[in-house]
Amino acid sequence: MVKDIDLLAIGHSAHDYIIRVPSFPKANFSAPITDMKTFNGGAAANVACVGANLGLKTALVSAVGGDFKKTEYFEHMETLGVDTESLIVVPGEKTPTAFVLTDDNEDQISYFYWGAAKEFAESKVPANVIKNAQAIHLATGDPDFNWKCSEEAKNEDILVSFDPGQDLGMYDTKKLRDVIENATILFGNHHEIERILESLETDLTGLREMGPKIIVKTCGANGSEIYSSEEKITIDAIKVNVVDPTGAGDSYRAGFLSRFLNGESLEESAKFASAVSSFIIEHQGCQTNMPSFDDAFERMNEFY
């Protein structure tokens, strides 16, 4: 069956406040803000928008505020060709908002206002759009909703990509295991993968035996590691001038999936993903400097 959608991203769309501070203050202290700007964000929307810019046919399931379709962000999605028919619009609520603070060490702390995203808990699984997708990507969002979507996708023999991201702490051990058992690919940065292993009291081999055939661990400036039954692949990060690391992980996932879904090898997919994310971190904002497929492919070939 030919699917109309290459990749369905499920999870947050958000307005991002990107804030730079010299260092994080202790409790009951303050710190100066050296820069603050507002950008388009949200992990699922980042994946859908970057993926669309790379040539994928993407769709998005996010819970957004009642006025979202009047915003520049919605127009941006429409211009990119992201299928927004399955957005959950919640009248009287605000679109989720993220406050992402980055210090001089490039460490981050985030605060997230859920707003309309609270509606995920009461929402039905978007079964029709899942059935019409080649793959789904579960990003930050409501754990129970993500689990129900993973069940639907697995029952339809659809590839499930899972990245709990900074919402990992919202998953209890059982729910985390349940979603991972349905996942084909598990993404996480090195902190998150370690936390998952600790929570499930297992190692990488045991984690793969639970469900995901592929585990992708991103390690910032140290590149990425991909684990499968055949091998461990290590990919160097492409060295560029880092302006803002926010969104690097989401763009990596979009880049990886864009090649993997087109039949490329794990190594090729990871190298391309690294190239895509290298563009994002050269500018502030998760979607400000999205590369085209040709731009990312050229940089990948130049570096590797």
mmCIF file of C-alpha atoms in Angstrom:
data_model
loop_
_atom_site.group_PDB
_atom_site.id
_atom_site.type_symbol
_atom_site.label_atom_id
_atom_site.label_comp_id
_atom_site.label_asym_id
_atom_site.label_seq_id
_atom_site.Cartn_x
_atom_site.Cartn_y
_atom_site.Cartn_z
ATOM 1 C CA MET A 1 0.000 0.000 0.000
ATOM 2 C CA VAL A 2 1.356 3.403 -0.992
ATOM 3 C CA LYS A 3 1.274 5.786 1.956
ATOM 4 C CA ASP A 4 0.517 9.510 1.536
ATOM 5 C CA ILE A 5 2.731 10.425 4.517
ATOM 6 C CA ASP A 6 6.384 9.504 4.924
ATOM 7 C CA LEU A 7 6.678 10.575 8.555
ATOM 8 C CA LEU A 8 4.047 11.507 11.125
ATOM 9 C CA ALA A 9 5.449 13.445 14.095
ATOM 10 C CA ILE A 10 3.441 13.261 17.321
ATOM 11 C CA GLY A 11 4.043 15.564 20.281
ATOM 12 C CA HIS A 12 4.625 19.208 21.036
ATOM 13 C CA SER A 13 4.551 22.293 18.899
ATOM 14 C CA ALA A 14 5.708 25.245 20.970
ATOM 15 C CA HIS A 15 6.811 28.831 21.039
ATOM 16 C CA ASP A 16 10.430 28.815 22.213
ATOM 17 C CA TYR A 17 12.061 31.483 24.310
ATOM 18 C CA ILE A 18 15.782 30.910 23.773
ATOM 19 C CA ILE A 19 17.720 32.506 26.614
ATOM 20 C CA ARG A 20 21.475 32.818 27.156
ATOM 21 C CA VAL A 21 22.920 33.170 30.655
ATOM 22 C CA PRO A 22 26.557 33.120 31.801
ATOM 23 C CA SER A 23 25.749 30.473 34.415
ATOM 24 C CA PHE A 24 22.748 28.960 36.159
ATOM 25 C CA PRO A 25 21.959 30.527 39.537
ATOM 26 C CA LYS A 26 21.471 28.637 42.764
ATOM 27 C CA ALA A 27 18.032 28.615 44.374
ATOM 28 C CA ASN A 28 17.005 32.048 45.686
ATOM 29 C CA PHE A 29 19.629 33.800 43.526
ATOM 30 C CA SER A 30 19.356 35.459 40.149
ATOM 31 C CA ALA A 31 21.544 35.573 37.054
ATOM 32 C CA PRO A 32 21.692 38.121 34.222
ATOM 33 C CA ILE A 33 20.178 37.232 30.856
ATOM 34 C CA THR A 34 22.578 38.162 28.080
ATOM 35 C CA ASP A 35 20.228 37.392 25.171
ATOM 36 C CA MET A 36 16.584 36.367 24.662
ATOM 37 C CA LYS A 37 14.633 35.708 21.471
ATOM 38 C CA THR A 38 11.410 33.908 20.518
ATOM 39 C CA PHE A 39 11.389 31.161 17.903
ATOM 40 C CA ASN A 40 9.270 28.352 16.489
ATOM 41 C CA GLY A 41 9.851 25.082 18.316
ATOM 42 C CA GLY A 42 8.472 21.980 19.971
ATOM 43 C CA ALA A 43 10.174 18.641 19.365
ATOM 44 C CA ALA A 44 7.509 17.084 17.140
ATOM 45 C CA ALA A 45 7.078 20.245 15.093
ATOM 46 C CA ASN A 46 10.850 20.553 14.702
ATOM 47 C CA VAL A 47 11.033 17.041 13.279
ATOM 48 C CA ALA A 48 8.057 17.632 10.964
ATOM 49 C CA CYS A 49 9.332 20.991 9.686
ATOM 50 C CA VAL A 50 12.977 19.981 9.228
ATOM 51 C CA GLY A 51 11.850 16.726 7.621
ATOM 52 C CA ALA A 52 9.587 18.593 5.207
ATOM 53 C CA ASN A 53 12.415 20.933 4.262
ATOM 54 C CA LEU A 54 14.536 17.853 3.472
ATOM 55 C CA GLY A 55 11.874 16.548 1.116
ATOM 56 C CA LEU A 56 9.818 14.213 3.289
ATOM 57 C CA LYS A 57 6.039 14.274 3.208
ATOM 58 C CA THR A 58 5.406 14.975 6.889
ATOM 59 C CA ALA A 59 2.334 15.357 9.052
ATOM 60 C CA LEU A 60 1.952 16.626 12.594
ATOM 61 C CA VAL A 61 -0.231 15.783 15.581
ATOM 62 C CA SER A 62 0.131 18.509 18.217
ATOM 63 C CA ALA A 63 -2.248 20.142 20.693
ATOM 64 C CA VAL A 64 -2.192 23.897 20.087
ATOM 65 C CA GLY A 65 -3.985 26.997 21.324
ATOM 66 C CA GLY A 66 -7.201 28.339 19.867
ATOM 67 C CA ASP A 67 -5.447 31.121 17.959
ATOM 68 C CA PHE A 68 -2.602 29.007 16.573
ATOM 69 C CA LYS A 69 -3.924 28.936 13.006
ATOM 70 C CA LYS A 70 -3.679 32.725 12.911
ATOM 71 C CA THR A 71 0.008 32.739 13.811
ATOM 72 C CA GLU A 72 3.154 33.053 11.716
ATOM 73 C CA TYR A 73 4.166 29.602 12.975
ATOM 74 C CA PHE A 74 1.128 27.965 11.361
ATOM 75 C CA GLU A 75 1.791 29.826 8.097
ATOM 76 C CA HIS A 76 5.387 28.579 8.255
ATOM 77 C CA MET A 77 4.186 24.972 8.562
ATOM 78 C CA GLU A 78 1.782 25.415 5.676
ATOM 79 C CA THR A 79 4.495 26.936 3.477
ATOM 80 C CA LEU A 80 6.753 23.949 4.163
ATOM 81 C CA GLY A 81 3.954 21.576 3.183
ATOM 82 C CA VAL A 82 3.524 19.962 6.605
ATOM 83 C CA ASP A 83 0.128 18.246 6.812
ATOM 84 C CA THR A 84 -1.596 20.041 9.707
ATOM 85 C CA GLU A 85 -5.047 18.473 9.340
ATOM 86 C CA SER A 86 -4.599 16.446 12.543
ATOM 87 C CA LEU A 87 -3.679 19.333 14.838
ATOM 88 C CA ILE A 88 -5.697 19.296 18.065
ATOM 89 C CA VAL A 89 -6.897 22.893 18.415
ATOM 90 C CA VAL A 90 -7.995 23.778 21.964
ATOM 91 C CA PRO A 91 -10.130 26.952 22.201
ATOM 92 C CA GLY A 92 -9.353 29.153 25.184
ATOM 93 C CA GLU A 93 -5.924 27.644 25.740
ATOM 94 C CA LYS A 94 -2.466 28.859 24.819
ATOM 95 C CA THR A 95 -0.031 26.992 22.603
ATOM 96 C CA PRO A 96 2.720 25.325 24.680
ATOM 97 C CA THR A 97 5.668 27.557 25.451
ATOM 98 C CA ALA A 98 9.242 26.540 26.214
ATOM 99 C CA PHE A 99 11.841 28.582 28.057
ATOM 100 C CA VAL A 100 15.265 27.156 27.184
ATOM 101 C CA LEU A 101 18.237 28.524 29.115
ATOM 102 C CA THR A 102 21.766 27.821 27.863
ATOM 103 C CA ASP A 103 24.903 28.745 29.819
ATOM 104 C CA ASP A 104 28.449 29.417 28.686
ATOM 105 C CA ASN A 105 29.269 25.691 28.973
ATOM 106 C CA GLU A 106 26.465 24.924 26.470
ATOM 107 C CA ASP A 107 24.525 23.118 29.213
ATOM 108 C CA GLN A 108 20.781 23.652 29.198
ATOM 109 C CA ILE A 109 17.845 23.910 31.584
ATOM 110 C CA SER A 110 14.307 24.052 30.217
ATOM 111 C CA TYR A 111 10.933 25.098 31.605
ATOM 112 C CA PHE A 112 7.827 24.086 29.703
ATOM 113 C CA TYR A 113 4.276 25.440 29.866
ATOM 114 C CA TRP A 114 1.944 22.719 28.584
ATOM 115 C CA GLY A 115 -1.144 24.851 27.956
ATOM 116 C CA ALA A 116 -3.176 23.212 25.190
ATOM 117 C CA ALA A 117 -0.997 20.096 25.348
ATOM 118 C CA LYS A 118 -2.899 18.999 28.451
ATOM 119 C CA GLU A 119 -5.603 18.007 25.957
ATOM 120 C CA PHE A 120 -3.489 15.050 24.820
ATOM 121 C CA ALA A 121 -4.677 13.131 27.874
ATOM 122 C CA GLU A 122 -8.297 13.272 26.642
ATOM 123 C CA SER A 123 -7.627 12.933 22.925
ATOM 124 C CA LYS A 124 -8.358 9.922 20.751
ATOM 125 C CA VAL A 125 -5.577 8.181 18.890
ATOM 126 C CA PRO A 126 -5.389 9.604 15.332
ATOM 127 C CA ALA A 127 -5.779 6.136 13.839
ATOM 128 C CA ASN A 128 -6.514 7.212 10.273
ATOM 129 C CA VAL A 129 -3.447 9.392 9.880
ATOM 130 C CA ILE A 130 -1.238 6.758 11.569
ATOM 131 C CA LYS A 131 -2.442 4.125 9.099
ATOM 132 C CA ASN A 132 -1.596 6.488 6.249
ATOM 133 C CA ALA A 133 2.032 6.973 7.391
ATOM 134 C CA GLN A 134 5.164 5.021 6.570
ATOM 135 C CA ALA A 135 6.523 5.806 10.044
ATOM 136 C CA ILE A 136 5.613 7.709 13.191
ATOM 137 C CA HIS A 137 7.971 9.640 15.428
ATOM 138 C CA LEU A 138 6.932 9.995 19.067
ATOM 139 C CA ALA A 139 8.540 13.114 20.518
ATOM 140 C CA THR A 140 8.060 14.938 23.808
ATOM 141 C CA GLY A 141 4.400 14.819 24.787
ATOM 142 C CA ASP A 142 1.898 12.981 26.942
ATOM 143 C CA PRO A 143 3.281 9.511 27.843
ATOM 144 C CA ASP A 144 -0.071 7.734 27.724
ATOM 145 C CA PHE A 145 -1.029 9.307 24.397
ATOM 146 C CA ASN A 146 2.351 8.345 22.964
ATOM 147 C CA TRP A 147 1.932 4.792 24.191
ATOM 148 C CA LYS A 148 -1.536 4.491 22.633
ATOM 149 C CA CYS A 149 -0.191 5.816 19.334
ATOM 150 C CA SER A 150 2.700 3.344 19.471
ATOM 151 C CA GLU A 151 0.225 0.500 20.009
ATOM 152 C CA GLU A 152 -1.816 1.584 16.995
ATOM 153 C CA ALA A 153 1.275 1.884 14.803
ATOM 154 C CA LYS A 154 2.725 -1.455 15.868
ATOM 155 C CA ASN A 155 -0.596 -3.177 15.176
ATOM 156 C CA GLU A 156 -0.496 -1.677 11.664
ATOM 157 C CA ASP A 157 3.132 -2.804 11.189
ATOM 158 C CA ILE A 158 4.329 0.808 10.953
ATOM 159 C CA LEU A 159 7.825 1.852 11.989
ATOM 160 C CA VAL A 160 7.831 3.552 15.408
ATOM 161 C CA SER A 161 10.576 6.035 16.281
ATOM 162 C CA PHE A 162 10.618 7.107 19.934
ATOM 163 C CA ASP A 163 12.410 10.010 21.575
ATOM 164 C CA PRO A 164 11.106 10.887 25.064
ATOM 165 C CA GLY A 165 13.618 13.734 25.272
ATOM 166 C CA GLN A 166 13.380 16.011 28.260
ATOM 167 C CA ASP A 167 9.957 14.576 29.104
ATOM 168 C CA LEU A 168 11.621 11.302 30.075
ATOM 169 C CA GLY A 169 10.955 12.014 33.756
ATOM 170 C CA MET A 170 7.197 11.961 33.077
ATOM 171 C CA TYR A 171 7.306 8.259 32.178
ATOM 172 C CA ASP A 172 6.991 5.775 35.007
ATOM 173 C CA THR A 173 8.971 2.576 34.524
ATOM 174 C CA LYS A 174 6.035 0.576 33.178
ATOM 175 C CA LYS A 175 4.931 3.192 30.645
ATOM 176 C CA LEU A 176 8.498 3.704 29.469
ATOM 177 C CA ARG A 177 8.915 -0.044 28.964
ATOM 178 C CA ASP A 178 5.564 -0.276 27.174
ATOM 179 C CA VAL A 179 6.481 2.358 24.596
ATOM 180 C CA ILE A 180 10.011 1.033 24.126
ATOM 181 C CA GLU A 181 8.619 -2.452 23.469
ATOM 182 C CA ASN A 182 6.670 -0.975 20.544
ATOM 183 C CA ALA A 183 9.573 1.081 19.179
ATOM 184 C CA THR A 184 11.649 0.221 16.124
ATOM 185 C CA ILE A 185 14.157 3.024 16.710
ATOM 186 C CA LEU A 186 14.956 4.606 20.085
ATOM 187 C CA PHE A 187 16.623 8.023 20.081
ATOM 188 C CA GLY A 188 18.182 9.778 23.062
ATOM 189 C CA ASN A 189 21.150 11.889 24.005
ATOM 190 C CA HIS A 190 23.836 10.308 26.163
ATOM 191 C CA HIS A 191 22.209 11.559 29.391
ATOM 192 C CA GLU A 192 18.783 10.214 28.418
ATOM 193 C CA ILE A 193 19.998 6.804 27.275
ATOM 194 C CA GLU A 194 21.830 6.344 30.584
ATOM 195 C CA ARG A 195 18.693 7.318 32.502
ATOM 196 C CA ILE A 196 16.622 4.850 30.475
ATOM 197 C CA LEU A 197 19.096 2.052 31.194
ATOM 198 C CA GLU A 198 19.042 2.868 34.905
ATOM 199 C CA SER A 199 15.244 3.084 35.020
ATOM 200 C CA LEU A 200 14.781 -0.265 33.270
ATOM 201 C CA GLU A 201 17.751 -1.862 35.063
ATOM 202 C CA THR A 202 19.307 -3.159 31.883
ATOM 203 C CA ASP A 203 22.167 -2.609 29.435
ATOM 204 C CA LEU A 204 22.150 -1.712 25.739
ATOM 205 C CA THR A 205 21.806 -5.343 24.690
ATOM 206 C CA GLY A 206 18.896 -5.867 27.054
ATOM 207 C CA LEU A 207 17.303 -2.636 25.896
ATOM 208 C CA ARG A 208 17.425 -3.769 22.278
ATOM 209 C CA GLU A 209 15.929 -7.126 23.236
ATOM 210 C CA MET A 210 12.915 -5.273 24.674
ATOM 211 C CA GLY A 211 11.928 -3.964 21.250
ATOM 212 C CA PRO A 212 13.979 -1.348 19.396
ATOM 213 C CA LYS A 213 16.126 -2.862 16.667
ATOM 214 C CA ILE A 214 18.147 0.352 16.532
ATOM 215 C CA ILE A 215 19.326 2.631 19.358
ATOM 216 C CA VAL A 216 20.712 6.024 18.403
ATOM 217 C CA LYS A 217 22.645 7.897 21.081
ATOM 218 C CA THR A 218 23.647 11.469 20.317
ATOM 219 C CA CYS A 219 26.609 12.871 22.214
ATOM 220 C CA GLY A 220 26.758 16.553 21.267
ATOM 221 C CA ALA A 221 30.198 17.630 20.108
ATOM 222 C CA ASN A 222 31.368 14.011 20.484
ATOM 223 C CA GLY A 223 29.126 12.855 17.651
ATOM 224 C CA SER A 224 26.736 9.927 17.813
ATOM 225 C CA GLU A 225 26.647 6.177 18.333
ATOM 226 C CA ILE A 226 24.270 3.772 16.629
ATOM 227 C CA TYR A 227 23.651 0.298 18.022
ATOM 228 C CA SER A 228 22.033 -2.536 16.072
ATOM 229 C CA SER A 229 22.242 -6.325 16.043
ATOM 230 C CA GLU A 230 25.029 -6.153 13.470
ATOM 231 C CA GLU A 231 27.331 -3.504 14.871
ATOM 232 C CA LYS A 232 28.079 -0.341 16.767
ATOM 233 C CA ILE A 233 28.664 2.648 14.513
ATOM 234 C CA THR A 234 30.433 5.776 15.728
ATOM 235 C CA ILE A 235 29.969 9.012 13.781
ATOM 236 C CA ASP A 236 31.994 12.156 14.397
ATOM 237 C CA ALA A 237 30.173 15.450 14.752
ATOM 238 C CA ILE A 238 30.728 17.988 12.004
ATOM 239 C CA LYS A 239 32.655 20.886 13.482
ATOM 240 C CA VAL A 240 31.002 24.266 12.987
ATOM 241 C CA ASN A 241 30.700 27.484 14.951
ATOM 242 C CA VAL A 242 28.059 26.702 17.584
ATOM 243 C CA VAL A 243 25.704 29.628 18.181
ATOM 244 C CA ASP A 244 22.852 27.722 19.859
ATOM 245 C CA PRO A 245 22.540 23.938 20.410
ATOM 246 C CA THR A 246 18.752 24.086 20.836
ATOM 247 C CA GLY A 247 17.018 21.837 18.317
ATOM 248 C CA ALA A 248 20.151 19.955 17.279
ATOM 249 C CA GLY A 249 18.731 16.650 18.499
ATOM 250 C CA ASP A 250 15.378 17.059 16.750
ATOM 251 C CA SER A 251 17.036 18.001 13.462
ATOM 252 C CA TYR A 252 19.355 14.999 13.808
ATOM 253 C CA ARG A 253 16.326 12.738 14.168
ATOM 254 C CA ALA A 254 14.642 14.290 11.121
ATOM 255 C CA GLY A 255 17.800 13.894 9.085
ATOM 256 C CA PHE A 256 18.365 10.306 10.190
ATOM 257 C CA LEU A 257 14.795 9.267 9.451
ATOM 258 C CA SER A 258 14.749 11.037 6.095
ATOM 259 C CA ARG A 259 17.553 8.776 4.841
ATOM 260 C CA PHE A 260 16.640 5.604 6.715
ATOM 261 C CA LEU A 261 13.079 5.669 5.385
ATOM 262 C CA ASN A 262 14.540 5.927 1.897
ATOM 263 C CA GLY A 263 16.499 2.726 2.364
ATOM 264 C CA GLU A 264 19.930 4.114 3.246
ATOM 265 C CA SER A 265 22.293 2.349 5.677
ATOM 266 C CA LEU A 266 22.552 3.260 9.346
ATOM 267 C CA GLU A 267 25.969 4.827 8.759
ATOM 268 C CA GLU A 268 24.769 6.931 5.825
ATOM 269 C CA SER A 269 21.659 7.975 7.774
ATOM 270 C CA ALA A 270 23.726 9.041 10.780
ATOM 271 C CA LYS A 271 26.243 10.985 8.699
ATOM 272 C CA PHE A 272 23.438 12.828 6.951
ATOM 273 C CA ALA A 273 21.763 13.496 10.317
ATOM 274 C CA SER A 274 24.990 15.000 11.626
ATOM 275 C CA ALA A 275 25.170 17.269 8.588
ATOM 276 C CA VAL A 276 21.573 18.438 9.071
ATOM 277 C CA SER A 277 22.062 19.246 12.761
ATOM 278 C CA SER A 278 25.277 21.148 12.004
ATOM 279 C CA PHE A 279 23.224 23.756 10.142
ATOM 280 C CA ILE A 280 20.739 24.182 12.992
ATOM 281 C CA ILE A 281 23.365 24.981 15.632
ATOM 282 C CA GLU A 282 24.933 27.714 13.500
ATOM 283 C CA HIS A 283 21.939 29.979 14.238
ATOM 284 C CA GLN A 284 19.609 30.623 17.143
ATOM 285 C CA GLY A 285 16.320 28.756 16.998
ATOM 286 C CA CYS A 286 15.340 25.209 16.077
ATOM 287 C CA GLN A 287 14.005 26.044 12.613
ATOM 288 C CA THR A 288 15.854 29.231 11.678
ATOM 289 C CA ASN A 289 18.581 27.639 9.543
ATOM 290 C CA MET A 290 16.989 24.470 8.193
ATOM 291 C CA PRO A 291 19.065 23.059 5.329
ATOM 292 C CA SER A 292 17.702 21.723 2.081
ATOM 293 C CA PHE A 293 18.504 18.135 1.180
ATOM 294 C CA ASP A 294 21.158 19.299 -1.283
ATOM 295 C CA ASP A 295 22.831 21.581 1.284
ATOM 296 C CA ALA A 296 23.013 18.824 3.892
ATOM 297 C CA PHE A 297 24.151 16.204 1.398
ATOM 298 C CA GLU A 298 26.942 18.456 0.124
ATOM 299 C CA ARG A 299 28.200 19.199 3.647
ATOM 300 C CA MET A 300 28.088 15.513 4.564
ATOM 301 C CA ASN A 301 30.216 14.604 1.555
ATOM 302 C CA GLU A 302 32.665 17.427 2.261
ATOM 303 C CA PHE A 303 33.227 16.314 5.849
ATOM 304 C CA TYR A 304 33.051 12.523 5.650
#
